[in-house]
Amino acid sequence: MKLRTALLLLGSMMLCASQATASGAHKTPTAPADFLSKVSPIKADEADAAVLKEGGKIYTKKCAKCHGETGDGKGSAAGELTIKPMDMSAPGYMAGRKDGQLFWIMMNGSPNTDMKAFGPGSEQNYSEEEIWKVIAYMRANFTK
Ligand code: HEC
């Protein structure tokens, strides 16, 4: 009995250790080429106030709890996540991310993370247009 308890303990310790390593080594997957080359139909710096407002509404309601209001990744729910959201408010981060990358992750989610799919057919079921509006909002409001 004692040996079994010890083995169980050892097992759960090893599991914890492997999870810690996995999260430390996590790299955000890169969109496939056909997505990466996509360019948003909405230019963030020329977008209508109404378009940005609509994108902002979705962001505040669905994204900020993990990604934070400013995109810094410090939303109220972020602390509990094994794989944390990146700091998208870091200078140069958004500028270095292609429209197609942001769009792909929002459409499909990021496997084995809490980033779920938001695109058509997903539980959230946002249209492609709505997703581009959220991206425009992020580009217009996060540090570039
Ligand atoms: C439950 C927490 C959670 C919610 C809610 C959430 N995300 Fe995420 N998101 C994450 C995590 C964690 C990652 C990192 C995934 C990875 O590194 O593989 C991520 C990654 C991303 C990325 C990838 C950025 C890049 O550089 O490739 C984008 C874009 C993104 N999220 C946008 C959004 C938007 C927009 C919403 C709302 C519609 C949203 N997320 C909602 C947790 C969340």
mmCIF file of N, CA, C and O and ligand atoms in Angstrom, residues 26-29 58-59 62-67 77 81 83-86 88 93 97 101-103 105-106 110-111 113-116 118 126 134-135 138, ligand 1:
data_model
loop_
_atom_site.group_PDB
_atom_site.id
_atom_site.type_symbol
_atom_site.label_atom_id
_atom_site.label_comp_id
_atom_site.label_asym_id
_atom_site.label_seq_id
_atom_site.Cartn_x
_atom_site.Cartn_y
_atom_site.Cartn_z
ATOM 1 N N HIS A 26 6.410 25.778 -25.434
ATOM 2 C CA HIS A 26 5.351 26.024 -26.416
ATOM 3 C C HIS A 26 5.706 27.162 -27.370
ATOM 4 O O HIS A 26 6.140 28.224 -26.962
ATOM 5 N N LYS A 27 5.473 26.885 -28.629
ATOM 6 C CA LYS A 27 5.683 27.917 -29.633
ATOM 7 C C LYS A 27 4.370 28.065 -30.387
ATOM 8 O O LYS A 27 3.793 27.075 -30.808
ATOM 9 N N THR A 28 3.915 29.299 -30.533
ATOM 10 C CA THR A 28 2.667 29.537 -31.255
ATOM 11 C C THR A 28 2.825 29.021 -32.682
ATOM 12 O O THR A 28 3.780 29.393 -33.356
ATOM 13 N N PRO A 29 1.915 28.158 -33.144
ATOM 14 C CA PRO A 29 2.062 27.651 -34.511
ATOM 15 C C PRO A 29 1.918 28.760 -35.557
ATOM 16 O O PRO A 29 1.213 29.740 -35.335
ATOM 17 N N ILE A 58 -16.589 43.118 -29.802
ATOM 18 C CA ILE A 58 -16.311 41.673 -29.767
ATOM 19 C C ILE A 58 -15.063 41.429 -28.919
ATOM 20 O O ILE A 58 -15.026 40.536 -28.070
ATOM 21 N N TYR A 59 -14.037 42.260 -29.141
ATOM 22 C CA TYR A 59 -12.787 42.061 -28.391
ATOM 23 C C TYR A 59 -13.026 42.154 -26.878
ATOM 24 O O TYR A 59 -12.581 41.302 -26.110
ATOM 25 N N LYS A 62 -15.212 39.027 -25.762
ATOM 26 C CA LYS A 62 -14.750 37.651 -25.977
ATOM 27 C C LYS A 62 -13.253 37.434 -25.788
ATOM 28 O O LYS A 62 -12.803 36.295 -25.707
ATOM 29 N N CYS A 63 -12.460 38.471 -25.801
ATOM 30 C CA CYS A 63 -11.007 38.275 -25.873
ATOM 31 C C CYS A 63 -10.263 38.867 -24.681
ATOM 32 O O CYS A 63 -9.239 38.327 -24.250
ATOM 33 N N ALA A 64 -10.772 39.987 -24.152
ATOM 34 C CA ALA A 64 -10.015 40.741 -23.151
ATOM 35 C C ALA A 64 -9.764 39.965 -21.865
ATOM 36 O O ALA A 64 -8.751 40.173 -21.209
ATOM 37 N N LYS A 65 -10.665 39.025 -21.525
ATOM 38 C CA LYS A 65 -10.463 38.302 -20.265
ATOM 39 C C LYS A 65 -9.155 37.507 -20.294
ATOM 40 O O LYS A 65 -8.585 37.240 -19.254
ATOM 41 N N CYS A 66 -8.708 37.095 -21.458
ATOM 42 C CA CYS A 66 -7.403 36.423 -21.567
ATOM 43 C C CYS A 66 -6.330 37.408 -22.051
ATOM 44 O O CYS A 66 -5.254 37.505 -21.470
ATOM 45 N N HIS A 67 -6.624 38.123 -23.132
ATOM 46 C CA HIS A 67 -5.586 38.948 -23.766
ATOM 47 C C HIS A 67 -5.396 40.316 -23.118
ATOM 48 O O HIS A 67 -4.426 40.999 -23.418
ATOM 49 N N ALA A 77 -8.539 36.222 -16.641
ATOM 50 C CA ALA A 77 -8.536 34.753 -16.678
ATOM 51 C C ALA A 77 -7.169 34.184 -17.056
ATOM 52 O O ALA A 77 -6.967 32.976 -17.026
ATOM 53 N N LEU A 81 -4.263 29.964 -16.985
ATOM 54 C CA LEU A 81 -3.960 29.217 -18.202
ATOM 55 C C LEU A 81 -2.561 28.620 -18.147
ATOM 56 O O LEU A 81 -1.620 29.268 -17.687
ATOM 57 N N ILE A 83 -0.817 27.562 -20.864
ATOM 58 C CA ILE A 83 -0.088 28.289 -21.905
ATOM 59 C C ILE A 83 -0.672 29.689 -21.949
ATOM 60 O O ILE A 83 -1.863 29.871 -22.195
ATOM 61 N N LYS A 84 0.161 30.658 -21.630
ATOM 62 C CA LYS A 84 -0.318 32.043 -21.493
ATOM 63 C C LYS A 84 -0.413 32.730 -22.853
ATOM 64 O O LYS A 84 0.380 32.444 -23.753
ATOM 65 N N PRO A 85 -1.342 33.695 -22.954
ATOM 66 C CA PRO A 85 -1.361 34.512 -24.170
ATOM 67 C C PRO A 85 -0.091 35.366 -24.248
ATOM 68 O O PRO A 85 0.454 35.741 -23.214
ATOM 69 N N MET A 86 0.345 35.619 -25.453
ATOM 70 C CA MET A 86 1.533 36.451 -25.659
ATOM 71 C C MET A 86 1.233 37.916 -25.370
ATOM 72 O O MET A 86 0.071 38.299 -25.318
ATOM 73 N N MET A 88 0.786 41.016 -26.862
ATOM 74 C CA MET A 88 0.609 41.615 -28.184
ATOM 75 C C MET A 88 0.772 43.132 -28.132
ATOM 76 O O MET A 88 0.773 43.787 -29.162
ATOM 77 N N TYR A 93 5.319 44.039 -31.803
ATOM 78 C CA TYR A 93 4.693 42.712 -31.915
ATOM 79 C C TYR A 93 3.651 42.667 -33.032
ATOM 80 O O TYR A 93 3.717 41.821 -33.925
ATOM 81 N N ARG A 97 3.431 40.770 -36.973
ATOM 82 C CA ARG A 97 2.482 39.680 -37.215
ATOM 83 C C ARG A 97 1.654 39.974 -38.451
ATOM 84 O O ARG A 97 1.028 41.029 -38.559
ATOM 85 N N GLN A 101 -1.771 35.532 -40.243
ATOM 86 C CA GLN A 101 -1.457 34.779 -39.027
ATOM 87 C C GLN A 101 -2.539 35.005 -37.967
ATOM 88 O O GLN A 101 -3.070 34.068 -37.383
ATOM 89 N N LEU A 102 -2.881 36.256 -37.737
ATOM 90 C CA LEU A 102 -3.893 36.590 -36.730
ATOM 91 C C LEU A 102 -5.237 35.983 -37.133
ATOM 92 O O LEU A 102 -5.944 35.389 -36.319
ATOM 93 N N PHE A 103 -5.552 36.112 -38.424
ATOM 94 C CA PHE A 103 -6.815 35.599 -38.960
ATOM 95 C C PHE A 103 -6.897 34.076 -38.798
ATOM 96 O O PHE A 103 -7.907 33.537 -38.337
ATOM 97 N N ILE A 105 -5.327 32.000 -36.686
ATOM 98 C CA ILE A 105 -5.491 31.551 -35.290
ATOM 99 C C ILE A 105 -6.898 31.864 -34.811
ATOM 100 O O ILE A 105 -7.517 31.072 -34.113
ATOM 101 N N MET A 106 -7.437 32.994 -35.204
ATOM 102 C CA MET A 106 -8.800 33.317 -34.767
ATOM 103 C C MET A 106 -9.827 32.409 -35.437
ATOM 104 O O MET A 106 -10.820 32.029 -34.826
ATOM 105 N N SER A 110 -5.755 27.668 -31.519
ATOM 106 C CA SER A 110 -4.398 27.130 -31.463
ATOM 107 C C SER A 110 -4.465 25.806 -30.697
ATOM 108 O O SER A 110 -4.798 25.802 -29.518
ATOM 109 N N PRO A 111 -4.186 24.682 -31.376
ATOM 110 C CA PRO A 111 -4.361 23.362 -30.760
ATOM 111 C C PRO A 111 -3.648 23.242 -29.415
ATOM 112 O O PRO A 111 -2.538 23.767 -29.258
ATOM 113 N N THR A 113 -4.183 24.624 -26.641
ATOM 114 C CA THR A 113 -4.145 25.821 -25.809
ATOM 115 C C THR A 113 -5.598 26.244 -25.559
ATOM 116 O O THR A 113 -6.523 25.654 -26.122
ATOM 117 N N ASP A 114 -5.793 27.253 -24.737
ATOM 118 C CA ASP A 114 -7.144 27.755 -24.474
ATOM 119 C C ASP A 114 -7.638 28.703 -25.554
ATOM 120 O O ASP A 114 -8.743 29.227 -25.459
ATOM 121 N N MET A 115 -6.816 28.951 -26.554
ATOM 122 C CA MET A 115 -7.247 29.785 -27.672
ATOM 123 C C MET A 115 -8.146 28.946 -28.587
ATOM 124 O O MET A 115 -7.682 28.074 -29.310
ATOM 125 N N LYS A 116 -9.453 29.209 -28.522
ATOM 126 C CA LYS A 116 -10.428 28.434 -29.283
ATOM 127 C C LYS A 116 -10.661 29.064 -30.653
ATOM 128 O O LYS A 116 -10.307 30.220 -30.888
ATOM 129 N N PHE A 118 -12.879 30.849 -33.431
ATOM 130 C CA PHE A 118 -13.980 31.817 -33.396
ATOM 131 C C PHE A 118 -14.679 31.938 -34.747
ATOM 132 O O PHE A 118 -15.664 32.634 -34.873
ATOM 133 N N TYR A 126 -18.321 33.421 -35.453
ATOM 134 C CA TYR A 126 -18.203 34.760 -36.041
ATOM 135 C C TYR A 126 -17.904 34.636 -37.529
ATOM 136 O O TYR A 126 -17.270 33.675 -37.965
ATOM 137 N N VAL A 134 -12.280 42.649 -35.830
ATOM 138 C CA VAL A 134 -11.566 42.531 -34.552
ATOM 139 C C VAL A 134 -10.069 42.777 -34.781
ATOM 140 O O VAL A 134 -9.417 43.488 -34.009
ATOM 141 N N ILE A 135 -9.539 42.240 -35.863
ATOM 142 C CA ILE A 135 -8.114 42.438 -36.170
ATOM 143 C C ILE A 135 -7.834 43.929 -36.395
ATOM 144 O O ILE A 135 -6.844 44.464 -35.905
ATOM 145 N N MET A 138 -7.689 45.574 -33.070
ATOM 146 C CA MET A 138 -6.434 45.272 -32.371
ATOM 147 C C MET A 138 -5.281 46.090 -32.947
ATOM 148 O O MET A 138 -4.495 46.684 -32.210
HETATM 149 C C1 HEC B 1 -9.462 31.547 -22.779
HETATM 150 C C2 HEC B 1 -8.419 32.485 -23.152
HETATM 151 C C3 HEC B 1 -8.436 33.137 -24.512
HETATM 152 C C4 HEC B 1 -9.494 33.803 -25.113
HETATM 153 C C5 HEC B 1 -10.891 34.035 -24.581
HETATM 154 C C6 HEC B 1 -8.982 34.268 -26.377
HETATM 155 N N1 HEC B 1 -7.681 33.913 -26.540
HETATM 156 FE FE1 HEC B 1 -6.494 34.354 -28.120
HETATM 157 N N2 HEC B 1 -4.993 33.263 -27.351
HETATM 158 C C7 HEC B 1 -5.019 32.665 -26.107
HETATM 159 C C8 HEC B 1 -3.776 31.966 -25.899
HETATM 160 C C9 HEC B 1 -3.388 31.162 -24.680
HETATM 161 C C10 HEC B 1 -2.999 32.175 -27.066
HETATM 162 C C11 HEC B 1 -1.616 31.624 -27.366
HETATM 163 C C12 HEC B 1 -1.731 30.423 -28.250
HETATM 164 C C13 HEC B 1 -0.406 29.861 -28.655
HETATM 165 O O1 HEC B 1 0.638 30.435 -28.297
HETATM 166 O O2 HEC B 1 -0.394 28.819 -29.335
HETATM 167 C C14 HEC B 1 -3.803 33.002 -27.943
HETATM 168 C C15 HEC B 1 -3.384 33.422 -29.209
HETATM 169 C C16 HEC B 1 -4.056 34.328 -29.986
HETATM 170 C C17 HEC B 1 -3.584 34.873 -31.240
HETATM 171 C C18 HEC B 1 -2.309 34.521 -31.957
HETATM 172 C C19 HEC B 1 -1.355 35.694 -32.022
HETATM 173 C C20 HEC B 1 -0.119 35.385 -32.804
HETATM 174 O O3 HEC B 1 0.833 36.145 -32.642
HETATM 175 O O4 HEC B 1 -0.055 34.423 -33.574
HETATM 176 C C21 HEC B 1 -4.549 35.754 -31.666
HETATM 177 C C22 HEC B 1 -4.541 36.601 -32.934
HETATM 178 C C23 HEC B 1 -5.592 35.751 -30.703
HETATM 179 N N3 HEC B 1 -5.287 34.875 -29.696
HETATM 180 C C24 HEC B 1 -6.722 36.534 -30.772
HETATM 181 C C25 HEC B 1 -7.825 36.375 -29.939
HETATM 182 C C26 HEC B 1 -9.067 37.089 -30.130
HETATM 183 C C27 HEC B 1 -9.293 38.168 -31.151
HETATM 184 C C28 HEC B 1 -9.928 36.619 -29.192
HETATM 185 C C29 HEC B 1 -11.382 36.981 -29.027
HETATM 186 C C30 HEC B 1 -12.231 36.851 -30.202
HETATM 187 C C31 HEC B 1 -9.208 35.651 -28.384
HETATM 188 N N4 HEC B 1 -7.942 35.527 -28.883
HETATM 189 C C32 HEC B 1 -9.728 34.997 -27.284
HETATM 190 C C33 HEC B 1 -6.048 32.683 -25.194
HETATM 191 C C34 HEC B 1 -7.304 33.213 -25.433
#
